[in-house]
Amino acid sequence: MKNFIYKNPTKILFGKAMIAKLSNEIPSDARILLVYGGGSIKTNGIYNQVMDLLSAYYFEEFSGVKANHEYELLLKAVELIKEKQLNYILAVGGGSVIDACKFIAAAAKYKGDNPWDMMSIRYVVKEALAFSTIVTLPATGSEMNSGAVISYRAIKEKRSFKSELLFPQASVLDPTVVSSLPVRQIVNGIVDAFNHVFEQYMTEREGTILQDYFAESILHTLKAIGKDIIKDPSNYDLASDFMWSCTMALNGLIAQGVPTDWGIHAIGHELTALFQIDHARTLAIIGPRYYEHNFEFKKQKLAQYAERVWNVQEGDLEYKAKQAIVMTENFYHSLGISTKLSDYTSEYEGTAELIAERFTKRGWLGLGEKQNVSPDDVKEIILKSY
Ligand code: NZQ
Ligand code: ZN
């Protein structure tokens, strides 16, 4: 196990009717920017609960944050914060809204000319507004982590950034929100969380027994509840396991002391930037081909996953490792998610070359835990995903 320093400061308020309890977490003199999306919170009762909470505060509303939102739109929120001298943000939504909130929190304090310059792993956020979240879509884990992914459609870019200052102070996880989710978003959540575990688990390492079991327990849970939660999203127990699994998949716990990969996400973000494909679906397109391409150094771990999660006991290591990829891809298909790029866009020709070239230009010469997945490898992986 590698050395690590771990702190996750986000307070979790889990369960029914917990939105009201946020009043204990948000300072009474906070001047709040309420950020939400396209309106789902107005039809499922969440908005009314938020209004009850905010009745004791000064607040302004900023709505219309979309999946793969417009960077320019977020700058308007920053202007509103400055104009009304707001000092706290409450994000109510899925990963897109929470990530937007993190960006706004940092941009409101940014001293440079163009806040887009923050979108680099090398940039260090120096100051950010405090914020809390009410998550309405289990998937990204953004409610308990310090990262955000922001889209800039005009230049077809999607970039991430991260900072210790971007952990939510508190997050409400009320599983009843799952009942209003369309199937498309539920399956996206399952596949996104599955891949978050993969990125932190499917790496070559020794002596990380506990982290492996943590990771496998999340995969087991998602696999066990996947089909049932689609059929019965109002089932509170299933929704609770779904929601907590998604948060646990990316709150930093399973990444401690182990090498992590994140190559599938890096390539997936490019597909979203180019074609607006749902984030989780880009992972389903790239993931299986990524593991086939990196089979030699991932096969030990793939075989362990096949044995422990899919109960593949027959055959040698190579067979089990190949089954791991087949089983995973079948699982995505069983959720109604295609793993072929051409099922999402007819304009896929040239995508592999374009993304490889983008990575080269950005100096991203090696993805993965060994940083040995070159732009040429990326090209081959994408070509096989057509
Ligand atoms: O906008 P509204 O009307 O709220 O509708 C949303 C949106 O259309 C809807 N929705 C959310 N909660 C709902 C609901 N509809 C009915 N009932 C509810 N309770 O769902 C749609 C999708 O929402 P979105 O926030 O885009 O989905 P998701 O949570 O999957 O977030 C995806 C974004 O998060 C980023 C992705 O790249 C993508 O931009 N990620 C963020 C990460 C992080 N910060 O750690 C990690 C992830 O890997 C990911 O990259
Ligand atoms: Zn993801």
Coordinates of C-alpha atoms and ligand atoms in Angstrom, one line a residue:
M1 CA 0.0 0.0 0.0
K2 CA 1.3 3.5 -0.9
N3 CA 1.5 6.2 1.7
F4 CA -1.6 8.4 1.9
I5 CA -3.1 11.4 3.7
Y6 CA -6.9 11.2 3.7
K7 CA -9.4 13.8 4.8
N8 CA -13.0 14.2 3.5
P9 CA -14.6 17.1 5.2
T10 CA -18.1 16.8 3.6
K11 CA -20.8 16.2 6.2
I12 CA -23.5 13.7 4.8
L13 CA -27.1 14.1 5.8
F14 CA -28.6 10.8 4.6
G15 CA -32.3 9.9 4.5
K16 CA -35.8 11.2 4.2
A17 CA -36.7 14.8 5.0
M18 CA -33.1 15.7 5.6
I19 CA -33.2 18.9 3.4
A20 CA -34.6 20.9 6.4
K21 CA -31.6 19.8 8.5
L22 CA -29.3 21.8 6.2
S23 CA -30.3 24.9 8.3
N24 CA -27.9 23.5 10.9
E25 CA -25.1 23.6 8.4
I26 CA -25.6 26.8 6.5
P27 CA -24.7 30.0 8.5
S28 CA -27.8 32.0 9.3
D29 CA -26.3 35.2 7.8
A30 CA -25.3 33.4 4.5
R31 CA -26.4 35.2 1.3
I32 CA -27.1 32.2 -0.9
L33 CA -27.1 31.5 -4.6
L34 CA -29.4 28.6 -5.3
V35 CA -28.2 26.7 -8.4
Y36 CA -30.4 24.1 -10.1
G37 CA -31.0 22.6 -13.5
G38 CA -33.8 22.5 -16.0
G39 CA -36.7 22.1 -13.7
S40 CA -37.0 18.5 -12.5
I41 CA -36.9 19.8 -8.9
K42 CA -40.1 21.7 -9.6
T43 CA -42.1 18.6 -10.5
N44 CA -40.8 16.2 -7.8
G45 CA -41.3 18.2 -4.7
I46 CA -37.7 19.0 -4.0
Y47 CA -38.0 22.6 -4.9
N48 CA -40.8 23.2 -2.3
Q49 CA -38.6 21.6 0.4
V50 CA -35.7 23.9 -0.6
M51 CA -38.0 26.9 -0.5
D52 CA -39.0 26.0 3.1
L53 CA -35.3 25.7 4.0
L54 CA -34.4 29.0 2.3
S55 CA -37.3 31.0 3.8
A56 CA -34.9 31.9 6.7
Y57 CA -32.2 33.2 4.4
Y58 CA -31.5 35.8 1.8
F59 CA -31.1 34.0 -1.6
E60 CA -31.1 34.4 -5.3
E61 CA -32.0 31.7 -7.8
F62 CA -29.9 30.6 -10.8
S63 CA -31.5 27.9 -12.9
G64 CA -31.1 26.3 -16.3
V65 CA -27.8 24.5 -15.7
K66 CA -27.8 21.7 -18.2
A67 CA -26.0 18.4 -18.6
N68 CA -22.7 19.4 -20.3
H69 CA -23.7 22.9 -19.5
E70 CA -22.5 26.0 -21.2
Y71 CA -19.4 27.6 -19.6
E72 CA -20.6 31.0 -20.6
L73 CA -23.8 30.4 -18.6
L74 CA -21.8 29.8 -15.5
L75 CA -20.1 33.1 -15.9
K76 CA -23.5 34.8 -15.6
A77 CA -23.9 33.1 -12.2
V78 CA -20.5 34.5 -11.1
E79 CA -21.8 38.0 -12.2
L80 CA -24.9 37.5 -10.1
I81 CA -22.8 36.6 -7.1
K82 CA -20.8 39.7 -7.4
E83 CA -23.7 42.0 -8.1
K84 CA -25.8 40.7 -5.1
Q85 CA -22.7 40.1 -2.9
L86 CA -23.6 36.5 -2.3
N87 CA -21.3 34.4 -0.2
Y88 CA -22.7 30.9 -0.2
I89 CA -24.0 28.4 -2.9
L90 CA -26.6 25.7 -2.6
A91 CA -26.5 23.3 -5.5
V92 CA -29.6 21.2 -6.0
G93 CA -29.3 18.6 -8.8
G94 CA -27.1 15.9 -10.4
G95 CA -23.4 16.0 -11.2
S96 CA -23.8 18.7 -13.8
V97 CA -25.4 21.2 -11.3
I98 CA -23.0 20.3 -8.5
D99 CA -19.9 20.6 -10.8
A100 CA -21.3 23.9 -12.0
C101 CA -21.6 25.0 -8.4
K102 CA -17.9 24.1 -7.7
F103 CA -16.8 26.0 -10.8
I104 CA -18.9 29.1 -9.8
A105 CA -17.5 28.9 -6.2
A106 CA -13.9 29.1 -7.5
A107 CA -14.6 31.5 -10.3
A108 CA -16.3 34.0 -7.9
K109 CA -12.9 34.3 -6.2
Y110 CA -10.7 34.0 -9.3
K111 CA -8.4 37.0 -9.8
G112 CA -7.4 36.3 -13.4
D113 CA -9.1 37.4 -16.6
N114 CA -10.5 34.1 -17.9
P115 CA -11.8 31.6 -15.4
W116 CA -11.4 28.8 -18.0
D117 CA -7.7 29.0 -17.2
M118 CA -8.6 27.2 -13.9
M119 CA -9.5 24.1 -15.9
S120 CA -6.2 22.3 -15.7
I121 CA -4.9 19.7 -13.4
R122 CA -1.9 22.0 -12.8
Y123 CA -4.0 25.0 -11.6
V124 CA -4.2 25.5 -7.9
V125 CA -7.5 27.0 -6.6
K126 CA -6.5 29.6 -4.0
E127 CA -9.9 30.6 -2.7
A128 CA -13.5 29.5 -3.2
L129 CA -17.0 30.3 -1.8
A130 CA -18.4 27.8 0.6
F131 CA -21.3 25.6 -0.6
S132 CA -23.5 22.7 0.2
T133 CA -25.4 20.3 -2.1
I134 CA -28.7 18.4 -2.4
V135 CA -28.0 15.5 -4.8
T136 CA -31.0 14.5 -6.9
L137 CA -29.3 11.9 -9.1
P138 CA -27.0 9.2 -7.7
A139 CA -24.1 8.8 -10.1
T140 CA -21.0 11.0 -10.0
G141 CA -20.1 11.2 -6.3
S142 CA -19.6 15.0 -6.8
E143 CA -21.6 15.5 -3.6
M144 CA -18.7 14.2 -1.6
N145 CA -15.6 14.9 -3.6
S146 CA -13.6 17.9 -4.6
G147 CA -13.5 17.5 -8.4
A148 CA -15.6 19.1 -11.2
V149 CA -15.9 18.6 -14.9
I150 CA -16.9 21.6 -17.0
S151 CA -17.9 21.8 -20.6
Y152 CA -17.2 24.7 -23.0
R153 CA -19.3 24.0 -26.0
A154 CA -18.1 26.8 -28.2
I155 CA -14.6 25.2 -28.3
K156 CA -15.9 21.6 -27.9
E157 CA -13.8 21.1 -24.7
K158 CA -14.7 19.3 -21.5
R159 CA -12.1 19.6 -18.7
S160 CA -11.8 18.8 -15.0
F161 CA -10.3 20.5 -12.0
K162 CA -9.9 19.6 -8.4
S163 CA -9.1 21.4 -5.1
E164 CA -9.3 20.8 -1.4
L165 CA -11.4 23.9 -1.3
L166 CA -14.1 22.3 -3.5
F167 CA -15.5 19.7 -1.1
P168 CA -19.1 20.6 -0.3
Q169 CA -19.5 21.5 3.4
A170 CA -22.6 19.3 3.6
S171 CA -24.6 17.2 1.2
V172 CA -28.1 15.8 1.5
L173 CA -28.6 12.3 0.2
D174 CA -32.3 11.6 0.2
P175 CA -33.0 8.4 -1.6
T176 CA -36.6 9.3 -2.4
V177 CA -35.3 11.5 -5.2
V178 CA -34.6 8.3 -7.2
S179 CA -38.3 7.8 -7.7
S180 CA -38.6 10.6 -10.2
L181 CA -35.6 9.7 -12.2
P182 CA -36.1 8.6 -15.8
V183 CA -34.7 5.1 -16.6
R184 CA -32.0 6.7 -18.8
Q185 CA -30.6 8.6 -15.8
I186 CA -30.8 5.6 -13.4
V187 CA -28.8 3.4 -15.8
N188 CA -26.4 6.2 -16.4
G189 CA -25.8 6.4 -12.7
I190 CA -25.2 2.7 -12.3
V191 CA -22.7 2.6 -15.2
D192 CA -20.9 5.8 -14.1
A193 CA -20.4 4.5 -10.5
F194 CA -19.3 1.1 -11.9
N195 CA -16.6 2.9 -13.9
H196 CA -15.6 5.1 -11.0
V197 CA -14.8 1.9 -9.1
F198 CA -13.0 0.4 -12.1
E199 CA -10.7 3.4 -12.5
Q200 CA -9.6 3.0 -8.9
Y201 CA -9.5 -0.8 -8.8
M202 CA -8.5 -2.2 -12.2
T203 CA -4.8 -1.3 -11.7
E204 CA -1.7 -3.4 -11.1
R205 CA -0.8 -3.5 -7.5
E206 CA 0.2 -5.6 -4.5
G207 CA -1.0 -5.6 -0.9
T208 CA -4.3 -3.7 -1.2
I209 CA -6.6 -6.4 0.0
L210 CA -8.9 -4.1 1.9
Q211 CA -9.3 -1.6 -0.9
D212 CA -10.0 -4.4 -3.3
Y213 CA -12.8 -5.7 -1.1
F214 CA -14.2 -2.2 -0.6
A215 CA -14.3 -1.7 -4.4
E216 CA -15.8 -5.1 -5.1
S217 CA -18.5 -4.6 -2.5
I218 CA -19.6 -1.5 -4.4
L219 CA -19.6 -3.4 -7.7
H220 CA -21.5 -6.3 -6.1
T221 CA -24.2 -3.9 -4.7
L222 CA -24.7 -2.0 -8.0
K223 CA -24.9 -5.3 -9.9
A224 CA -27.3 -6.8 -7.4
I225 CA -29.7 -3.8 -7.4
G226 CA -29.3 -2.6 -11.0
K227 CA -32.3 -4.3 -12.7
D228 CA -34.6 -4.0 -9.7
I229 CA -34.1 -0.3 -9.2
I230 CA -35.0 0.3 -12.8
K231 CA -38.3 -1.6 -12.3
D232 CA -39.0 -0.1 -9.0
P233 CA -37.3 3.3 -8.4
S234 CA -39.7 4.1 -5.5
N235 CA -38.3 1.2 -3.5
Y236 CA -36.6 3.1 -0.7
D237 CA -34.2 0.4 0.4
L238 CA -32.9 -0.2 -3.1
A239 CA -32.7 3.5 -3.7
S240 CA -30.7 3.9 -0.5
D241 CA -28.1 1.3 -1.6
F242 CA -27.9 2.8 -5.0
M243 CA -27.4 6.3 -3.7
W244 CA -24.8 5.4 -1.1
S245 CA -22.9 3.1 -3.6
C246 CA -22.6 6.0 -6.0
T247 CA -21.3 8.3 -3.4
M248 CA -18.9 5.7 -2.0
A249 CA -17.6 5.0 -5.5
L250 CA -16.0 8.4 -5.8
N251 CA -15.6 10.0 -2.4
G252 CA -11.9 9.1 -2.3
L253 CA -12.1 6.2 0.1
I254 CA -11.3 3.4 -2.4
A255 CA -8.5 5.4 -4.0
Q256 CA -6.4 5.7 -0.9
G257 CA -3.0 3.9 -1.0
V258 CA -3.5 2.5 -4.5
P259 CA -2.6 3.5 -8.1
T260 CA -5.6 4.8 -10.1
D261 CA -6.1 4.9 -13.8
W262 CA -8.8 7.4 -15.1
G263 CA -7.9 6.7 -18.8
I264 CA -11.5 5.7 -19.7
H265 CA -12.8 9.0 -18.2
A266 CA -10.2 11.1 -20.0
I267 CA -11.2 9.6 -23.4
G268 CA -14.9 9.6 -22.5
H269 CA -14.9 13.3 -21.8
E270 CA -13.7 13.9 -25.3
L271 CA -16.7 12.0 -26.8
T272 CA -19.1 14.1 -24.7
A273 CA -17.3 17.3 -25.8
L274 CA -17.6 16.3 -29.4
F275 CA -21.0 14.7 -29.6
Q276 CA -22.8 15.5 -26.3
I277 CA -23.1 11.8 -25.5
D278 CA -24.2 11.2 -21.9
H279 CA -21.1 10.9 -19.7
A280 CA -21.8 7.3 -18.5
R281 CA -22.5 6.1 -22.0
T282 CA -19.1 7.3 -23.1
L283 CA -17.6 5.1 -20.4
A284 CA -19.6 2.1 -21.7
I285 CA -18.3 2.8 -25.2
I286 CA -14.6 3.1 -24.2
G287 CA -14.3 0.9 -21.2
P288 CA -14.4 -2.6 -22.7
R289 CA -12.1 -1.6 -25.6
Y290 CA -9.7 0.1 -23.1
Y291 CA -9.4 -3.1 -21.1
E292 CA -8.9 -5.3 -24.2
H293 CA -6.2 -2.9 -25.4
N294 CA -4.4 -3.0 -22.0
F295 CA -5.1 -6.6 -21.4
E296 CA -1.6 -7.8 -20.7
F297 CA -1.0 -5.6 -17.7
K298 CA -4.6 -5.6 -16.5
K299 CA -5.4 -9.3 -16.9
Q300 CA -4.5 -10.3 -13.3
K301 CA -7.0 -7.8 -11.9
L302 CA -9.6 -8.4 -14.6
A303 CA -9.5 -12.1 -13.6
Q304 CA -9.9 -11.3 -9.9
Y305 CA -12.9 -9.1 -10.7
A306 CA -14.4 -11.9 -12.9
E307 CA -14.0 -14.4 -10.1
R308 CA -15.2 -12.3 -7.3
V309 CA -17.9 -10.2 -8.8
W310 CA -19.2 -12.4 -11.6
N311 CA -18.4 -15.8 -10.0
V312 CA -16.4 -17.0 -13.0
Q313 CA -14.6 -20.0 -11.5
E314 CA -13.7 -22.1 -14.5
G315 CA -10.8 -21.6 -17.0
D316 CA -7.3 -20.1 -16.6
L317 CA -6.4 -16.6 -15.8
E318 CA -6.6 -15.4 -19.5
Y319 CA -10.1 -16.9 -19.9
K320 CA -11.3 -15.3 -16.7
A321 CA -9.9 -11.9 -17.6
K322 CA -11.6 -12.1 -21.0
Q323 CA -14.8 -13.1 -19.4
A324 CA -14.5 -10.0 -17.1
I325 CA -14.8 -7.8 -20.2
V326 CA -17.6 -9.9 -21.8
M327 CA -19.6 -9.9 -18.6
T328 CA -19.3 -6.2 -18.1
E329 CA -20.3 -5.4 -21.6
N330 CA -23.3 -7.7 -21.3
F331 CA -24.2 -6.0 -18.1
Y332 CA -24.3 -2.6 -19.9
H333 CA -26.3 -4.1 -22.7
S334 CA -28.8 -5.6 -20.2
L335 CA -29.3 -2.0 -18.9
G336 CA -30.1 -0.9 -22.5
I337 CA -26.8 0.9 -23.0
S338 CA -25.0 0.4 -26.3
T339 CA -21.2 0.1 -26.3
K340 CA -20.7 1.2 -29.9
L341 CA -19.9 4.8 -30.8
S342 CA -21.8 4.5 -34.1
D343 CA -25.0 3.9 -32.2
Y344 CA -24.7 7.5 -30.8
T345 CA -23.5 9.5 -33.8
S346 CA -23.2 9.0 -37.5
E347 CA -20.3 11.4 -37.6
Y348 CA -17.8 9.1 -35.9
E349 CA -15.3 8.8 -38.8
G350 CA -12.1 10.7 -37.9
T351 CA -12.9 10.8 -34.1
A352 CA -10.0 8.5 -33.1
E353 CA -7.4 10.6 -35.0
L354 CA -8.9 13.9 -33.7
I355 CA -8.9 12.9 -30.0
A356 CA -5.4 11.4 -30.3
E357 CA -4.2 14.7 -31.8
R358 CA -5.9 16.7 -29.0
F359 CA -4.1 14.6 -26.4
T360 CA -0.8 15.1 -28.1
K361 CA -1.3 18.9 -28.4
R362 CA -2.2 19.1 -24.7
G363 CA 0.9 17.1 -23.8
W364 CA -1.1 14.2 -22.5
L365 CA 1.4 11.6 -23.7
G366 CA 0.5 8.8 -21.4
L367 CA -2.8 7.9 -19.8
G368 CA -3.4 5.2 -17.1
E369 CA -1.8 4.2 -13.9
K370 CA 1.5 3.5 -15.7
Q371 CA 1.1 6.5 -18.0
N372 CA 1.8 4.1 -20.9
V373 CA -1.4 4.5 -22.9
S374 CA -0.1 6.8 -25.6
P375 CA -2.1 8.9 -28.1
D376 CA -1.6 6.1 -30.6
D377 CA -3.1 3.6 -28.2
V378 CA -6.0 6.0 -27.6
K379 CA -6.5 6.1 -31.4
E380 CA -6.6 2.3 -31.6
I381 CA -9.0 2.1 -28.6
I382 CA -11.4 4.5 -30.2
L383 CA -11.2 2.9 -33.6
K384 CA -12.3 -0.4 -32.1
S385 CA -15.2 1.3 -30.4
Y386 CA -16.8 2.5 -33.7
Ligands
NZQ1 O1 -31.8 19.6 -15.2 P1 -32.9 18.9 -14.5 O2 -34.2 19.3 -14.9 O3 -32.7 18.8 -13.0 O4 -32.8 17.3 -15.1 C1 -31.6 16.5 -14.9 C2 -30.8 16.3 -16.2 O5 -31.6 16.5 -17.3 C3 -32.2 15.1 -14.6 N1 -32.4 14.9 -13.2 C4 -31.6 15.1 -12.1 N2 -32.2 14.7 -11.0 C5 -33.4 14.3 -11.3 C6 -33.6 14.4 -12.7 N3 -34.7 14.1 -13.3 C7 -35.8 13.7 -12.6 N4 -35.7 13.5 -11.2 C8 -34.5 13.8 -10.6 N5 -34.4 13.5 -9.3 O6 -31.1 14.3 -15.0 C9 -30.4 14.9 -16.1 C10 -28.9 14.6 -16.0 O7 -28.4 15.3 -15.0 P2 -26.8 15.5 -14.8 O8 -26.6 16.3 -13.6 O9 -26.2 15.9 -16.1 O10 -26.3 13.9 -14.6 P3 -25.2 13.3 -13.8 O11 -25.4 13.3 -12.3 O12 -24.9 12.0 -14.4 O13 -23.9 14.3 -14.0 C11 -23.1 14.2 -15.2 C12 -22.0 15.2 -15.1 O14 -21.1 15.0 -14.0 C13 -19.8 14.9 -14.5 C14 -20.0 14.4 -15.9 O15 -18.8 14.5 -16.7 C15 -21.2 15.1 -16.4 O16 -20.7 16.4 -16.8 N6 -19.0 14.1 -13.6 C16 -18.6 14.6 -12.5 C17 -17.7 14.0 -11.6 C18 -17.3 14.6 -10.3 N7 -17.5 15.9 -10.1 O17 -16.7 13.9 -9.5 C19 -17.2 12.6 -11.9 C20 -17.9 11.9 -13.0 O18 -17.0 11.0 -13.5 C21 -18.4 12.8 -14.1 O19 -17.3 13.1 -15.0
ZN2 ZN -17.8 9.3 -14.3

